[in-house]
mmCIF file of C-alpha atoms and ligand atoms in Angstrom:
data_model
loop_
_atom_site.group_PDB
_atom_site.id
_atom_site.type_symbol
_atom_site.label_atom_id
_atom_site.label_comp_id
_atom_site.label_asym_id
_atom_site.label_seq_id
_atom_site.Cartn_x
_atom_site.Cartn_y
_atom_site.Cartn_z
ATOM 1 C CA UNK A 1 11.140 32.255 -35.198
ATOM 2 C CA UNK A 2 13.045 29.068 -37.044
ATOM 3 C CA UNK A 3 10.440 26.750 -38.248
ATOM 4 C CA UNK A 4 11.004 23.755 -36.430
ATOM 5 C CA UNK A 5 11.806 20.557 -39.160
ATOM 6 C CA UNK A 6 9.239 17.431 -38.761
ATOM 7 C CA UNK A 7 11.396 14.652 -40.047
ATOM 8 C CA UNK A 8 8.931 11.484 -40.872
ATOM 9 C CA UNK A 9 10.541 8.255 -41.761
ATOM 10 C CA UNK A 10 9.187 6.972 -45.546
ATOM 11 C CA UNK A 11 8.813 3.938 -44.220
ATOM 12 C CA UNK A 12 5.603 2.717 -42.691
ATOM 13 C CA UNK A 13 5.194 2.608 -39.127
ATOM 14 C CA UNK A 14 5.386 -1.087 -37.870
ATOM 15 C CA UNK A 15 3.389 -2.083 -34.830
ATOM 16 C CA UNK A 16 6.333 -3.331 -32.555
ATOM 17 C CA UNK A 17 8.025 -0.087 -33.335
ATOM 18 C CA UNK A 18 5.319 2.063 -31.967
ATOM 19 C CA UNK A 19 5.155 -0.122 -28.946
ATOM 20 C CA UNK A 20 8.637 0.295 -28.349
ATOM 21 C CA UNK A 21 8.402 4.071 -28.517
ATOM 22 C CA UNK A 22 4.889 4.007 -26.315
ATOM 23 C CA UNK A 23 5.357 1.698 -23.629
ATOM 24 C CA UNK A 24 8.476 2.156 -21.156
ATOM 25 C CA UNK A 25 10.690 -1.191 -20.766
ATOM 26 C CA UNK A 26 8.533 -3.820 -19.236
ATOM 27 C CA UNK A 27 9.793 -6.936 -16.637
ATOM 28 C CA UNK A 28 7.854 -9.971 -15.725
ATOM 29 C CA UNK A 29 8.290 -10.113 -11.960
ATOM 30 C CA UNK A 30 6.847 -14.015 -10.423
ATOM 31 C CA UNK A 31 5.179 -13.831 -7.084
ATOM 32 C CA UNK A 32 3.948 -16.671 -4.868
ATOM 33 C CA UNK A 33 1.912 -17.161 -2.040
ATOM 34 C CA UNK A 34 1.577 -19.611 1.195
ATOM 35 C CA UNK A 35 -1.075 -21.325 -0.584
ATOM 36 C CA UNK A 36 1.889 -22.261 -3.334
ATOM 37 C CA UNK A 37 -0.173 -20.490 -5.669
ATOM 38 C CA UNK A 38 2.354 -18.599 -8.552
ATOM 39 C CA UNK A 39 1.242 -15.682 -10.661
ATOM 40 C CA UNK A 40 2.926 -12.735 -12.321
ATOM 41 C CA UNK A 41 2.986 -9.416 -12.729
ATOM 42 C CA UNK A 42 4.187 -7.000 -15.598
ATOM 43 C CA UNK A 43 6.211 -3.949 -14.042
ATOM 44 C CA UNK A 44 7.836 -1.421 -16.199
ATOM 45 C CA UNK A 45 11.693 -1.703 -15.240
ATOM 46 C CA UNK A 46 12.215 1.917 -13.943
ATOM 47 C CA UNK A 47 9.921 1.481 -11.383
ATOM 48 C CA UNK A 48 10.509 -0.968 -8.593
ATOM 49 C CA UNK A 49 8.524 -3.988 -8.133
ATOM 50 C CA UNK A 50 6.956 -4.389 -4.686
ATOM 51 C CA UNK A 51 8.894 -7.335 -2.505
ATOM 52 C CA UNK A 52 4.981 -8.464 -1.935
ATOM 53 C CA UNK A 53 1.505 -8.524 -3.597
ATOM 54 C CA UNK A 54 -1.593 -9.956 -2.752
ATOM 55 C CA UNK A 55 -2.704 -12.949 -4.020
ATOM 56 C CA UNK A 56 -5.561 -12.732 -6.710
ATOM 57 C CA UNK A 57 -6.992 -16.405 -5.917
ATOM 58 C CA UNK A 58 -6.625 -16.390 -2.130
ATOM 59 C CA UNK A 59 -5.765 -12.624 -1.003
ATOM 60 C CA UNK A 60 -3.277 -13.841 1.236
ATOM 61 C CA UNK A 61 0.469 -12.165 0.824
ATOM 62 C CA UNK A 62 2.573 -13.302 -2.034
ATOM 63 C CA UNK A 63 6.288 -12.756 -1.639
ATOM 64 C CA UNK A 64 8.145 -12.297 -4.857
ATOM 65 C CA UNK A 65 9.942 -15.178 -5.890
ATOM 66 C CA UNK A 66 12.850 -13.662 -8.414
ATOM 67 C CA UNK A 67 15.187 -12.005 -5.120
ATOM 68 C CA UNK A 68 15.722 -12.904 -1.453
ATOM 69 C CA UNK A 69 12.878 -13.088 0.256
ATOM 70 C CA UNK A 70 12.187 -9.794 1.852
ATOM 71 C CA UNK A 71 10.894 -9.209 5.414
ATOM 72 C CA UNK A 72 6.967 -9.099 5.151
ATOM 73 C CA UNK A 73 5.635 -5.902 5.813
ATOM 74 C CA UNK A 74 5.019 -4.938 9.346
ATOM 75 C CA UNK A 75 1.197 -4.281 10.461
ATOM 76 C CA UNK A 76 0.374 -1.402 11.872
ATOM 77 C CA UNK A 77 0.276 -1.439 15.823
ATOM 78 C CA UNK A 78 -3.181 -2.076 16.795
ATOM 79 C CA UNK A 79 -3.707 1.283 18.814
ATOM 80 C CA UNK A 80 -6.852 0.764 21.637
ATOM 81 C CA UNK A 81 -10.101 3.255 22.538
ATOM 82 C CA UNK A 82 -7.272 3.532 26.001
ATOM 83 C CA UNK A 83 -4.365 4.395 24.012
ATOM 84 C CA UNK A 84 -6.322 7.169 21.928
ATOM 85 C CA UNK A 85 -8.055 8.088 25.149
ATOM 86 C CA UNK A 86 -4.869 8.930 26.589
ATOM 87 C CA UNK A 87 -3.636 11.390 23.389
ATOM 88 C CA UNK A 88 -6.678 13.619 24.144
ATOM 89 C CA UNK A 89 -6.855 13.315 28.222
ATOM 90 C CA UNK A 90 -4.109 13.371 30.858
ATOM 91 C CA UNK A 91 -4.366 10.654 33.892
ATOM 92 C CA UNK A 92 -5.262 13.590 36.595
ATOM 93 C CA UNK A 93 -8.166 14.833 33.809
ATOM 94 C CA UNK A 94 -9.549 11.279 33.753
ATOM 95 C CA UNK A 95 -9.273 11.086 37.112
ATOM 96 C CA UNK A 96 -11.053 14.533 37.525
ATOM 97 C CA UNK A 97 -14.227 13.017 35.291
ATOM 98 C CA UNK A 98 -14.280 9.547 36.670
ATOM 99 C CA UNK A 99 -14.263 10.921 40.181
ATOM 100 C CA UNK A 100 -17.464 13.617 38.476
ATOM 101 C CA UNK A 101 -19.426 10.597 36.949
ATOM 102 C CA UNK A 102 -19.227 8.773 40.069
ATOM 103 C CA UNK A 103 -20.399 11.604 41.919
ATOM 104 C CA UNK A 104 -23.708 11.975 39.556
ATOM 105 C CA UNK A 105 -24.148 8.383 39.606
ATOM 106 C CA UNK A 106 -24.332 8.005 43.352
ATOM 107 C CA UNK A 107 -26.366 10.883 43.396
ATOM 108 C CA UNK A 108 -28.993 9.253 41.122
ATOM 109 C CA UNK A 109 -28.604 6.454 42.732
HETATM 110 ZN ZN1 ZN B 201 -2.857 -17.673 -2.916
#
């Protein structure tokens, strides 16, 4: 088994060279929000920035301000006790147990 050959450099090790070597690439990317206010965020360059970020003074959504402005993000459809109801229980089922409840209601009644 070759013994593998550790080159080292004679000359000392300077600070901004070993932050070049740990840290990937790095891009200042602005955002702002509704509220006008404008903050940034550090994003290494491989990975891509989000088109929006919430806003550290006022929480609200910042858009980025450095491309197009992208769509804001879509909420999530607001799904109701019915709706959810409805994934567990057919229409003739509910019919089936309203009809029963009524029945022991009346009867208590
Ligand atoms: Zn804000």
């Amino acid at each position: 088994m070759p013994a593998k050959t550790i080159r080292r450099t004679r000359q000392p090790v300077t600070t901004e060279a070993l932050e070049q070597e740990v840290f990937a690439p790095r891009a200042q990317v602005p955002y702002g929000c509704e509220r006008r206010h404008s903050f940034t965020l550090t994003f290494a360059v491989d990975a891509p920035a989000p088109s929006h970020w919430d806003c550290p003074r006022c929480g609200q959504l910042a858009a980025r301000q450095d491309s197009a402005p992208a769509p804001a993000p879509q909420p999530k459809p607001v799904r109701s006790h019915w709706d959810r109801l409805l994934q567990r229980r057919t229409i003739p089922e509910l019919e089936e147990l309203l009809a029963e409840r009524l029945r022991e209601m009346r009867g208590q009644a």
